[in-house]
Short mmCIF file of C-alpha atoms in Angstrom, two decimals:
data_model
loop_
_atom_site.label_atom_id
_atom_site.label_comp_id
_atom_site.label_asym_id
_atom_site.label_seq_id
_atom_site.Cartn_x
_atom_site.Cartn_y
_atom_site.Cartn_z
CA MET A 218 0.00 0.00 0.00
CA SER A 219 1.40 3.37 -1.00
CA LEU A 220 1.96 6.18 1.47
CA ARG A 221 -0.59 8.28 -0.40
CA THR A 222 -3.26 5.58 -0.13
CA ARG A 223 -2.46 4.96 3.54
CA LEU A 224 -2.68 8.64 4.45
CA SER A 225 -5.87 9.04 2.42
CA LEU A 226 -7.51 6.14 4.25
CA ILE A 227 -6.39 7.50 7.62
CA LEU A 228 -7.77 10.97 6.87
CA ILE A 229 -11.02 9.68 5.37
CA LEU A 230 -11.63 7.25 8.24
CA SER A 231 -10.76 9.92 10.79
CA THR A 232 -13.09 12.42 9.11
CA GLY A 233 -15.86 9.79 8.90
CA LEU A 234 -15.39 8.92 12.58
CA ILE A 235 -15.61 12.59 13.55
CA TRP A 236 -18.72 13.01 11.37
CA VAL A 237 -20.42 9.95 12.91
CA SER A 238 -19.48 11.10 16.42
CA ALA A 239 -20.91 14.54 15.65
CA MET A 240 -24.14 13.00 14.35
CA VAL A 241 -24.48 10.84 17.47
CA TRP A 242 -23.93 13.89 19.64
CA ILE A 243 -26.35 16.02 17.58
CA ASN A 244 -28.96 13.24 17.69
CA SER A 245 -28.67 13.00 21.47
CA SER A 246 -28.64 16.76 21.94
CA THR A 247 -31.53 17.36 19.55
CA ARG A 248 -33.60 14.63 21.17
CA ALA A 249 -33.05 16.16 24.61
CA GLN A 250 -33.90 19.66 23.38
CA VAL A 251 -37.04 18.45 21.54
CA GLN A 252 -38.08 16.60 24.70
CA THR A 253 -37.64 19.74 26.80
CA VAL A 254 -39.43 22.04 24.35
CA LEU A 255 -42.40 19.70 23.75
CA ASP A 256 -42.75 18.92 27.46
CA ALA A 257 -42.94 22.64 28.12
CA ARG A 258 -45.55 22.94 25.34
CA LEU A 259 -47.67 20.20 26.95
CA GLU A 260 -47.63 22.01 30.28
CA GLU A 261 -48.39 25.35 28.65
CA SER A 262 -51.28 23.87 26.63
CA ALA A 263 -52.81 22.25 29.75
CA ASN A 264 -52.61 25.48 31.72
CA MET A 265 -54.06 27.47 28.78
CA LEU A 266 -57.01 25.04 28.47
CA GLY A 267 -57.66 25.37 32.21
CA SER A 268 -57.71 29.18 31.87
CA LEU A 269 -60.23 28.98 29.00
CA ILE A 270 -62.49 26.73 31.05
CA ARG A 271 -62.29 29.02 34.10
CA GLU A 272 -63.07 32.13 32.04
CA GLY A 273 -66.05 30.48 30.40
CA GLY A 274 -64.50 30.03 27.05
CA VAL A 275 -65.33 26.34 27.29
CA THR A 276 -68.45 24.98 29.04
CA PHE A 277 -69.37 21.39 29.83
CA THR A 278 -73.13 20.77 29.71
CA GLU A 279 -72.54 17.28 28.40
CA PRO A 280 -69.59 15.18 27.20
CA PHE A 281 -68.17 16.62 23.97
CA VAL A 282 -65.23 16.50 21.64
CA LEU A 283 -62.83 19.45 22.06
CA GLU A 284 -61.46 20.38 18.61
CA ASP A 285 -57.69 21.03 18.27
CA THR A 286 -57.10 23.55 15.51
CA SER A 287 -53.41 22.72 15.27
CA ALA A 288 -54.28 19.87 12.90
CA GLY A 289 -57.41 18.86 11.20
CA GLY A 290 -59.60 15.77 11.54
CA ASP A 291 -58.25 12.57 13.04
CA ASP A 292 -54.72 12.85 11.59
CA PRO A 293 -52.65 10.40 13.67
CA ASN A 294 -49.54 12.64 13.20
CA ARG A 295 -51.13 15.70 14.82
CA LEU A 296 -49.01 16.95 17.69
CA LEU A 297 -51.34 17.40 20.65
CA TYR A 298 -54.35 15.58 22.07
CA CYS A 299 -56.24 16.51 25.22
CA GLN A 300 -58.70 15.00 27.68
CA VAL A 301 -60.68 16.69 30.46
CA TRP A 302 -61.73 14.47 33.36
CA SER A 303 -63.67 15.30 36.48
CA LEU A 304 -62.13 14.56 39.81
CA ARG A 305 -64.74 11.79 40.15
CA GLY A 306 -63.22 10.06 37.14
CA GLU A 307 -65.74 11.03 34.46
CA LEU A 308 -64.60 12.06 30.96
CA VAL A 309 -65.85 15.59 30.42
CA GLY A 310 -64.33 16.29 27.01
CA ALA A 311 -61.59 15.28 24.61
CA SER A 312 -59.99 16.55 21.42
CA ALA A 313 -60.70 14.86 18.12
CA GLY A 314 -58.74 11.63 17.70
CA ALA A 315 -57.80 11.39 21.37
CA PRO A 316 -57.63 7.83 22.75
CA ASN A 317 -60.59 6.44 24.67
CA ASP A 318 -58.35 5.34 27.54
CA LYS A 319 -57.24 7.84 30.13
CA LEU A 320 -53.96 9.45 28.96
CA ALA A 321 -52.36 9.37 32.44
CA GLN A 322 -53.06 8.17 35.94
CA THR A 323 -50.88 10.62 37.88
CA PRO A 324 -50.46 14.39 37.71
CA GLY A 325 -47.45 16.08 36.14
CA LEU A 326 -45.26 14.82 33.27
CA VAL A 327 -45.36 11.07 32.73
CA THR A 328 -44.78 8.56 29.96
CA SER A 329 -47.79 6.32 29.36
CA ILE A 330 -48.38 3.29 27.20
CA ILE A 331 -51.73 3.55 25.42
CA ASP A 332 -52.82 0.84 22.99
CA GLY A 333 -49.22 -0.42 22.97
CA GLU A 334 -47.84 2.96 21.94
CA PRO A 335 -45.76 5.29 24.17
CA TRP A 336 -47.16 8.73 24.93
CA ARG A 337 -45.84 11.76 26.75
CA VAL A 338 -48.57 13.35 28.90
CA PHE A 339 -48.89 16.32 31.23
CA THR A 340 -51.78 16.33 33.73
CA ALA A 341 -52.89 19.58 35.44
CA VAL A 342 -55.22 19.17 38.44
CA ASN A 343 -57.58 22.16 38.91
CA SER A 344 -59.28 21.76 42.32
CA GLU A 345 -61.27 24.97 41.80
CA LEU A 346 -62.91 23.57 38.68
CA GLY A 347 -62.82 19.99 39.92
CA LEU A 348 -61.10 18.85 36.75
CA ARG A 349 -58.04 16.97 35.58
CA ILE A 350 -56.78 18.43 32.27
CA MET A 351 -54.51 16.07 30.31
CA VAL A 352 -52.53 17.04 27.20
CA GLY A 353 -50.30 14.53 25.43
CA ASP A 354 -48.55 13.59 22.20
CA ARG A 355 -47.11 10.43 20.70
CA ILE A 356 -43.40 9.80 21.31
CA THR A 357 -43.18 8.44 17.76
CA VAL A 358 -44.06 11.94 16.54
CA ARG A 359 -41.20 13.36 18.56
CA ASP A 360 -38.86 10.70 17.13
CA SER A 361 -40.04 11.67 13.67
CA LEU A 362 -39.09 15.30 14.30
CA VAL A 363 -35.58 14.23 15.41
CA SER A 364 -35.30 11.90 12.41
CA ASP A 365 -36.16 14.78 10.09
CA VAL A 366 -33.31 16.81 11.61
CA MET A 367 -30.87 13.90 11.24
CA ARG A 368 -31.88 13.30 7.65
CA GLY A 369 -31.10 16.93 7.01
CA LEU A 370 -27.53 16.15 8.14
CA VAL A 371 -27.12 12.77 6.44
CA TRP A 372 -27.98 13.90 2.92
CA PRO A 373 -25.32 16.65 2.83
CA ALA A 374 -22.82 14.09 4.22
CA LEU A 375 -23.51 11.75 1.32
CA VAL A 376 -22.49 14.56 -1.01
CA VAL A 377 -19.67 16.08 1.05
CA ILE A 378 -17.78 12.86 1.94
CA PRO A 379 -17.11 11.76 -1.68
CA ALA A 380 -16.06 15.32 -2.55
CA LEU A 381 -13.86 15.40 0.56
CA THR A 382 -12.32 12.03 -0.38
CA LEU A 383 -11.41 13.33 -3.83
CA LEU A 384 -10.01 16.54 -2.35
CA ILE A 385 -7.87 14.60 0.17
CA TRP A 386 -6.52 12.36 -2.60
CA VAL A 387 -5.59 15.31 -4.81
CA VAL A 388 -4.07 17.37 -1.98
CA LEU A 389 -2.00 14.44 -0.71
CA GLY A 390 -0.77 13.79 -4.22
CA ARG A 391 0.50 17.36 -4.46
CA GLY A 392 1.89 17.28 -0.93
CA LEU A 393 3.83 14.06 -1.56
CA SER A 394 5.15 15.15 -4.95
CA PRO A 395 8.65 15.93 -3.49
CA LEU A 396 8.91 12.27 -2.45
CA ALA A 397 7.84 11.19 -5.93
CA LYS A 398 10.52 13.45 -7.45
CA LEU A 399 13.12 12.02 -5.07
CA GLU A 400 12.09 8.49 -6.04
CA SER A 401 12.39 9.37 -9.74
CA ALA A 402 15.85 10.83 -9.17
CA LEU A 403 16.98 7.66 -7.39
CA ARG A 404 15.52 5.37 -10.06
CA ALA A 405 17.33 7.31 -12.76
CA ARG A 406 20.74 6.82 -11.11
CA GLY A 407 23.07 4.11 -12.32
CA PRO A 408 24.46 1.48 -9.92
CA ASP A 409 27.90 3.13 -9.97
CA ASP A 410 26.62 6.68 -9.43
CA LEU A 411 27.34 7.54 -5.80
CA SER A 412 27.48 11.30 -6.26
CA PRO A 413 25.39 13.44 -3.86
CA LEU A 414 21.83 14.24 -4.81
CA PRO A 415 21.56 17.77 -6.21
CA ALA A 416 20.22 20.44 -3.89
CA ALA A 417 16.50 21.17 -4.19
CA ARG A 418 13.88 23.30 -2.46
CA ASP A 419 12.43 20.40 -0.52
CA PRO A 420 9.91 20.65 2.32
CA ARG A 421 11.41 20.55 5.78
CA GLU A 422 10.38 16.90 6.28
CA ILE A 423 12.19 15.76 3.11
CA ARG A 424 15.53 17.48 3.82
CA PRO A 425 16.70 14.94 6.45
CA ILE A 426 16.01 12.11 3.98
CA ARG A 427 18.08 13.81 1.29
CA ARG A 428 20.90 14.49 3.78
CA ALA A 429 20.82 10.88 5.01
CA LEU A 430 20.95 9.56 1.46
CA ASN A 431 23.89 11.81 0.59
CA GLN A 432 25.72 10.66 3.73
CA MET A 433 25.05 7.04 2.78
CA PHE A 434 26.33 7.66 -0.76
CA GLU A 435 29.46 9.25 0.68
CA LYS A 436 30.09 6.27 2.97
CA LEU A 437 29.47 3.78 0.19
CA ASP A 438 31.83 5.67 -2.08
CA HIS A 439 34.48 5.64 0.65
CA VAL A 440 33.99 1.89 1.21
CA ARG A 441 34.20 1.22 -2.52
CA ARG A 442 37.42 3.25 -2.86
CA THR A 443 38.87 1.51 0.19
CA GLU A 444 38.06 -1.94 -1.18
CA ARG A 445 39.48 -1.00 -4.58
CA ASP A 446 42.69 0.32 -3.01
CA PHE A 447 42.81 -2.68 -0.69
CA THR A 448 42.61 -5.09 -3.62
CA ALA A 449 45.26 -3.18 -5.58
CA PHE A 450 47.66 -2.97 -2.61
CA ALA A 451 47.13 -6.62 -1.69
CA ALA A 452 47.80 -7.75 -5.26
CA HIS A 453 50.95 -5.62 -5.38
CA GLU A 454 52.23 -6.80 -2.01
CA LEU A 455 51.64 -10.45 -2.84
CA LYS A 456 53.19 -10.08 -6.27
CA THR A 457 56.51 -8.89 -4.85
CA PRO A 458 57.34 -11.96 -2.69
CA LEU A 459 56.00 -14.33 -5.36
CA ALA A 460 58.30 -12.76 -7.95
CA GLY A 461 61.17 -13.00 -5.46
CA MET A 462 60.45 -16.68 -4.80
CA ARG A 463 60.43 -17.42 -8.52
CA MET A 464 63.76 -15.68 -9.01
CA GLN A 465 65.36 -17.39 -5.98
CA ALA A 466 64.06 -20.77 -7.17
CA GLN A 467 65.81 -20.20 -10.52
CA ILE A 468 68.98 -19.20 -8.68
CA ALA A 469 68.81 -22.33 -6.52
CA ARG A 470 68.37 -24.52 -9.58
CA ARG A 471 71.43 -22.98 -11.26
CA ALA A 472 73.56 -22.56 -8.13
CA PRO A 473 77.16 -23.61 -8.74
CA ASP A 474 77.72 -24.62 -5.12
CA GLU A 475 75.89 -25.60 -1.92
CA ALA A 476 76.37 -22.21 -0.27
CA SER A 477 74.66 -20.34 -3.11
CA ARG A 478 71.84 -22.84 -3.12
CA ASN A 479 71.32 -22.46 0.66
CA ARG A 480 71.21 -18.64 0.38
CA ALA A 481 68.58 -18.92 -2.36
CA LEU A 482 66.52 -21.34 -0.25
CA GLU A 483 66.76 -19.02 2.76
CA ALA A 484 65.50 -16.14 0.59
CA ILE A 485 62.59 -18.33 -0.57
CA GLU A 486 61.78 -19.20 3.04
CA THR A 487 61.81 -15.50 3.93
CA SER A 488 59.44 -14.70 1.05
CA VAL A 489 57.13 -17.55 2.08
CA ASP A 490 57.05 -16.26 5.66
CA ARG A 491 56.27 -12.75 4.43
CA SER A 492 53.49 -14.01 2.16
CA ASP A 493 52.09 -16.21 4.92
CA ARG A 494 51.97 -13.28 7.35
CA MET A 495 50.31 -11.05 4.77
CA VAL A 496 47.66 -13.67 4.01
CA ARG A 497 46.95 -14.07 7.73
CA GLN A 498 46.70 -10.30 8.08
CA LEU A 499 44.33 -10.05 5.13
CA LEU A 500 42.16 -12.76 6.68
CA ASP A 501 42.24 -10.88 9.99
CA LEU A 502 41.12 -7.69 8.27
CA THR A 503 38.30 -9.48 6.48
CA PHE A 504 37.04 -11.02 9.72
CA ILE A 505 37.27 -7.77 11.67
CA ASP A 506 35.48 -5.79 8.96
CA TYR A 507 32.62 -8.17 8.18
CA GLU A 508 32.15 -10.84 10.85
CA ALA A 509 30.18 -10.58 14.09
CA ALA A 510 31.95 -11.49 17.33
CA ASP A 511 30.37 -12.05 20.74
CA PRO A 512 32.18 -11.06 23.96
CA ASP A 513 33.88 -13.78 25.99
CA PRO A 514 35.03 -13.76 29.64
CA LEU A 515 38.83 -13.66 29.38
CA VAL A 516 41.80 -13.58 31.77
CA PRO A 517 44.24 -10.79 30.69
CA SER A 518 47.38 -12.65 31.83
CA ALA A 519 46.38 -15.74 29.83
CA LEU A 520 45.97 -13.59 26.71
CA LEU A 521 49.50 -12.18 27.14
CA ASP A 522 51.03 -15.62 27.69
CA GLU A 523 49.27 -16.94 24.58
CA ALA A 524 50.47 -13.98 22.46
CA ALA A 525 54.06 -14.50 23.66
CA ALA A 526 53.93 -18.24 22.96
CA ASN A 527 52.60 -17.73 19.44
CA ALA A 528 55.45 -15.31 18.67
CA ASP A 529 58.19 -17.57 20.01
CA LEU A 530 59.46 -18.83 16.63
CA GLN A 531 59.55 -15.33 15.14
CA ALA A 532 61.34 -14.03 18.25
CA GLN A 533 63.97 -16.77 18.07
CA ALA A 534 64.60 -16.08 14.39
CA ALA A 535 65.02 -12.35 15.11
CA LYS A 536 67.05 -13.02 18.29
CA VAL A 537 64.54 -11.02 20.35
CA THR A 538 63.38 -11.89 23.86
CA VAL A 539 59.65 -11.69 24.61
CA LEU A 540 58.74 -11.10 28.27
CA THR A 541 55.32 -10.94 29.92
CA VAL A 542 54.59 -8.97 33.08
CA THR A 543 51.37 -10.25 34.63
CA HIS A 544 49.35 -9.16 37.65
CA SER A 545 46.15 -10.32 39.28
CA LEU A 546 43.55 -8.59 37.17
CA PRO A 547 39.75 -8.90 36.86
CA MET A 548 38.31 -10.76 33.91
CA VAL A 549 37.53 -8.75 30.82
CA HIS A 550 34.51 -9.36 28.58
CA ILE A 551 35.55 -8.83 24.96
CA PRO A 552 35.54 -10.95 21.77
CA LYS A 553 38.49 -13.31 22.07
CA VAL A 554 39.23 -13.42 18.35
CA LEU A 555 39.55 -9.61 18.21
CA ILE A 556 41.91 -9.19 21.17
CA GLN A 557 44.00 -12.17 19.99
CA SER A 558 44.36 -10.62 16.54
CA ALA A 559 45.25 -7.21 17.99
CA LEU A 560 47.87 -8.59 20.41
CA ARG A 561 49.39 -10.93 17.82
CA ASN A 562 49.92 -8.12 15.32
CA LEU A 563 51.32 -5.78 17.97
CA VAL A 564 53.83 -8.42 19.13
CA GLU A 565 54.84 -9.29 15.55
CA ASN A 566 55.35 -5.59 14.76
CA ALA A 567 57.37 -5.09 17.93
CA ILE A 568 59.64 -8.07 17.14
CA GLN A 569 60.07 -6.95 13.56
CA HIS A 570 61.17 -3.46 14.61
CA SER A 571 63.39 -4.56 17.51
CA PRO A 572 67.18 -4.81 17.14
CA GLY A 573 68.89 -8.16 17.59
CA GLY A 574 69.27 -8.95 21.26
CA GLY A 575 66.41 -6.59 22.15
CA THR A 576 63.44 -7.27 24.39
CA VAL A 577 59.71 -6.99 23.77
CA THR A 578 57.69 -6.59 26.97
CA LEU A 579 54.00 -7.48 27.24
CA SER A 580 52.02 -6.25 30.24
CA ALA A 581 48.49 -5.44 31.40
CA ARG A 582 47.07 -3.23 34.15
CA HIS A 583 43.72 -2.20 35.57
CA GLU A 584 42.66 1.46 35.22
CA GLY A 585 39.13 2.16 36.47
CA GLU A 586 36.66 0.63 34.04
CA TRP A 587 39.44 -0.34 31.62
CA ILE A 588 42.07 -3.03 31.16
CA VAL A 589 45.14 -1.64 29.43
CA PHE A 590 47.29 -4.07 27.40
CA SER A 591 50.78 -2.75 26.60
CA VAL A 592 53.46 -3.92 24.15
CA ARG A 593 56.85 -2.21 24.35
CA ASP A 594 59.88 -2.75 22.11
CA GLU A 595 63.40 -1.31 22.05
CA GLY A 596 63.38 -0.16 18.45
CA LEU A 597 63.60 3.33 17.00
CA GLY A 598 59.92 4.02 17.63
CA ILE A 599 57.31 5.77 15.52
CA ASP A 600 58.05 9.28 14.35
CA PRO A 601 55.46 11.55 16.09
CA ALA A 602 54.89 13.25 12.74
CA HIS A 603 53.67 9.97 11.28
CA ARG A 604 51.47 8.71 14.13
CA ASP A 605 48.29 9.89 12.42
CA ARG A 606 49.06 7.64 9.45
CA VAL A 607 50.47 4.49 11.02
CA THR A 608 47.02 2.88 11.24
CA GLU A 609 46.33 3.37 7.52
CA ARG A 610 46.26 0.17 5.54
CA PHE A 611 49.46 -0.64 3.61
CA TRP A 612 51.15 2.52 4.87
CA ARG A 613 54.84 2.22 5.78
CA GLY A 614 56.88 5.12 6.98
CA PRO A 615 59.59 6.60 4.80
CA GLY A 616 62.94 4.86 5.19
CA THR A 617 61.40 1.75 6.77
CA MET A 618 63.86 -1.14 6.50
CA SER A 619 61.50 -3.91 7.70
CA GLN A 620 59.71 -6.27 5.34
CA GLY A 621 56.26 -5.57 6.77
CA SER A 622 53.16 -5.05 4.67
CA GLY A 623 51.83 -1.99 6.49
CA LEU A 624 48.78 -3.89 7.76
CA GLY A 625 49.70 -4.68 11.37
CA LEU A 626 48.63 -1.47 13.12
CA SER A 627 45.62 -1.03 10.83
CA ILE A 628 44.41 -4.47 11.99
CA VAL A 629 44.99 -3.48 15.61
CA ALA A 630 43.10 -0.19 15.16
CA ALA A 631 40.15 -1.92 13.48
CA ALA A 632 39.95 -4.61 16.18
CA VAL A 633 40.15 -2.04 18.99
CA GLN A 634 37.37 -0.02 17.40
CA ARG A 635 35.17 -3.15 17.20
CA MET A 636 35.82 -3.72 20.94
CA SER A 637 34.80 -0.10 21.75
CA GLY A 638 38.32 0.52 23.01
CA ARG A 639 41.13 3.02 22.43
CA LEU A 640 44.56 2.70 20.82
CA THR A 641 47.29 4.98 22.20
CA PHE A 642 51.03 5.36 21.63
CA GLY A 643 53.66 5.95 24.32
CA SER A 644 56.98 7.74 24.19
CA SER A 645 59.46 6.67 21.51
CA GLN A 646 62.63 7.87 23.33
CA GLU A 647 63.45 4.41 24.72
CA GLY A 648 61.64 2.25 22.25
CA GLN A 649 57.98 2.28 21.31
CA GLU A 650 55.02 1.45 23.56
CA VAL A 651 51.58 0.77 22.07
CA ARG A 652 48.60 0.47 24.43
CA ILE A 653 45.17 -1.10 23.91
CA HIS A 654 42.45 0.13 26.27
CA VAL A 655 39.42 -2.21 26.41
CA PRO A 656 36.37 -1.90 28.69
CA LEU A 657 35.85 -4.47 31.43
CA SER A 658 32.17 -4.82 30.57
CA PRO A 659 30.66 -5.18 27.08
CA ASP A 660 28.29 -2.31 27.96
#
């Protein structure tokens, strides 16, 4: 169902409900007012007839029929009928068409049932004349008056409601035309067109939609550029060690002696290790970017010991010592795969940038609502001028001598962001310290 149809139905149903409620209220109010007015007329007519009798305008020498000039003959729809009874219970006179039965048994205003039909009757007792004067009318006549009033409201409604429905449909169509134009503009765009929507004089309610769409296009464009650059960089970085392995394999095949062959094989092993690490890092990035991870209850010291153990072979090859400094710390609730990936890449980076014989120290401490993991090396450190760029993917600082791919710290930054943590860098005067702040609770 379209928005236009839904709004039209809501407005039409609301208008119809208001109209019906108004008619119910008018019917009730009109019925009460008619009842009050006609009851007053009954009382006034009874008192007037009593005055005429007292002044001699009407005499009773024998029973007679008192004519009511408000309507002629015995018309059953005439408004008023009267009876005059003596206090002894004798019928003295009655208007034409009045019932034979007594209209009421008690004085004042009462509702009587005569011949199975409800009547409204007023009885005036005149002790001076010795008479009971009764004036009444049929309740069906009163209902007919109210029905005439209601019919006067229903017939205009039958004309107004269809006209109102058409008017609502047309007005909503014009009011929603900016949305229709926006839809047309989006349909006309190609799948590769992520440029912002052109500015337009939209209503105030449409502007947030246009702004949100432009922000989404901007983010999608950024993601697309990032993925394109990522693919290009990854292909380039993988191509380099593969080309090196091919060349070293040819050298090993043609080596004139065992020493040359061993050097070529060592170079191949180095290229394989570099390619293996890059593939693992690419897999880490893919998981961090696109996979969901639930928090796990983890012991910080166990995470540090595991990271040190996993880096043991790399540390031995680089002649670097990896130490862990552990304390009694509360458990932390974070996704295990994310913190493992972050710590592994930090430790590998630290070993790669440490001099031979250096030490990489892993530690953790409790600071308020945070657990702070720290990895410190004894290398040259990160130039403060480049700290804003070290977490960019495939970025390596100028003059870097290591064989890294430029993915390590970008993986750490992405994982820390997914854990709602912070990544900070310490002083580089005596080596480089990188800290990961993660919250104790997943909230």
